[in-house]
Amino acid sequence: MTKIVKLASLSAIAVLGVSLLGGCTTDQTARDMAQQAMDTANSAQACCNANTERLDRMYQKIMGK
């Protein structure tokens, strides 16, 4: 797992944990927060994948010269 994804996941888990421990959240709110955390993690992973692909293309281009 990349650093960004780990950070996003840990942040989301912390927020979710605090809200659940506070007892002031409903099951739907918890599910919504978990979904938002998953969306954020997926977005971060997509960004990392795109950067990896871009760097791989640059490396292949350089090595082909």
PDB file of C-alpha atoms in Angstrom, residues 6-60:
ATOM      1  CA  LYS A   6      -2.307   4.359   4.132  1.00  0.00           C
ATOM      2  CA  LEU A   7      -2.700   7.923   5.368  1.00  0.00           C
ATOM      3  CA  ALA A   8      -6.184   8.267   3.900  1.00  0.00           C
ATOM      4  CA  SER A   9      -7.243   4.919   5.297  1.00  0.00           C
ATOM      5  CA  LEU A  10      -5.865   5.622   8.754  1.00  0.00           C
ATOM      6  CA  SER A  11      -7.442   9.062   8.824  1.00  0.00           C
ATOM      7  CA  ALA A  12     -10.808   7.678   7.816  1.00  0.00           C
ATOM      8  CA  ILE A  13     -10.584   4.894  10.380  1.00  0.00           C
ATOM      9  CA  ALA A  14      -9.704   7.393  13.092  1.00  0.00           C
ATOM     10  CA  VAL A  15     -12.660   9.627  12.221  1.00  0.00           C
ATOM     11  CA  LEU A  16     -14.999   6.662  12.043  1.00  0.00           C
ATOM     12  CA  GLY A  17     -13.707   5.245  15.319  1.00  0.00           C
ATOM     13  CA  VAL A  18     -14.095   8.528  17.179  1.00  0.00           C
ATOM     14  CA  SER A  19     -17.618   9.034  15.898  1.00  0.00           C
ATOM     15  CA  LEU A  20     -18.624   5.488  16.795  1.00  0.00           C
ATOM     16  CA  LEU A  21     -17.132   5.764  20.263  1.00  0.00           C
ATOM     17  CA  GLY A  22     -18.923   9.044  20.756  1.00  0.00           C
ATOM     18  CA  GLY A  23     -22.221   7.216  20.385  1.00  0.00           C
ATOM     19  CA  CYS A  24     -23.796  10.059  18.432  1.00  0.00           C
ATOM     20  CA  THR A  25     -23.778   8.459  15.016  1.00  0.00           C
ATOM     21  CA  THR A  26     -26.264   6.200  13.335  1.00  0.00           C
ATOM     22  CA  ASP A  27     -25.482   3.092  11.363  1.00  0.00           C
ATOM     23  CA  GLN A  28     -26.206   4.953   8.139  1.00  0.00           C
ATOM     24  CA  THR A  29     -23.823   7.757   9.098  1.00  0.00           C
ATOM     25  CA  ALA A  30     -21.136   5.188   9.856  1.00  0.00           C
ATOM     26  CA  ARG A  31     -21.723   3.514   6.484  1.00  0.00           C
ATOM     27  CA  ASP A  32     -21.606   6.882   4.731  1.00  0.00           C
ATOM     28  CA  MET A  33     -18.340   7.758   6.429  1.00  0.00           C
ATOM     29  CA  ALA A  34     -16.864   4.360   5.571  1.00  0.00           C
ATOM     30  CA  GLN A  35     -17.924   4.802   1.944  1.00  0.00           C
ATOM     31  CA  GLN A  36     -16.357   8.243   1.839  1.00  0.00           C
ATOM     32  CA  ALA A  37     -13.133   6.808   3.261  1.00  0.00           C
ATOM     33  CA  MET A  38     -13.179   4.054   0.636  1.00  0.00           C
ATOM     34  CA  ASP A  39     -13.788   6.589  -2.139  1.00  0.00           C
ATOM     35  CA  THR A  40     -10.890   8.710  -0.885  1.00  0.00           C
ATOM     36  CA  ALA A  41      -8.589   5.690  -0.717  1.00  0.00           C
ATOM     37  CA  ASN A  42      -9.611   4.583  -4.216  1.00  0.00           C
ATOM     38  CA  SER A  43      -8.993   8.078  -5.552  1.00  0.00           C
ATOM     39  CA  ALA A  44      -5.555   8.208  -3.956  1.00  0.00           C
ATOM     40  CA  GLN A  45      -4.704   4.765  -5.337  1.00  0.00           C
ATOM     41  CA  ALA A  46      -5.824   5.793  -8.838  1.00  0.00           C
ATOM     42  CA  CYS A  47      -3.572   8.844  -8.627  1.00  0.00           C
ATOM     43  CA  CYS A  48      -0.611   6.703  -7.543  1.00  0.00           C
ATOM     44  CA  ASN A  49      -1.264   4.209 -10.317  1.00  0.00           C
ATOM     45  CA  ALA A  50      -1.374   6.988 -12.900  1.00  0.00           C
ATOM     46  CA  ASN A  51       1.914   8.411 -11.622  1.00  0.00           C
ATOM     47  CA  THR A  52       3.527   4.967 -11.677  1.00  0.00           C
ATOM     48  CA  GLU A  53       2.396   4.394 -15.256  1.00  0.00           C
ATOM     49  CA  ARG A  54       3.686   7.822 -16.297  1.00  0.00           C
ATOM     50  CA  LEU A  55       7.067   7.195 -14.679  1.00  0.00           C
ATOM     51  CA  ASP A  56       7.278   3.743 -16.277  1.00  0.00           C
ATOM     52  CA  ARG A  57       6.624   5.267 -19.710  1.00  0.00           C
ATOM     53  CA  MET A  58       9.292   7.904 -19.108  1.00  0.00           C
ATOM     54  CA  TYR A  59      11.771   5.219 -18.006  1.00  0.00           C
ATOM     55  CA  GLN A  60      11.026   3.082 -21.062  1.00  0.00           C
TER      56      GLN A  60
END
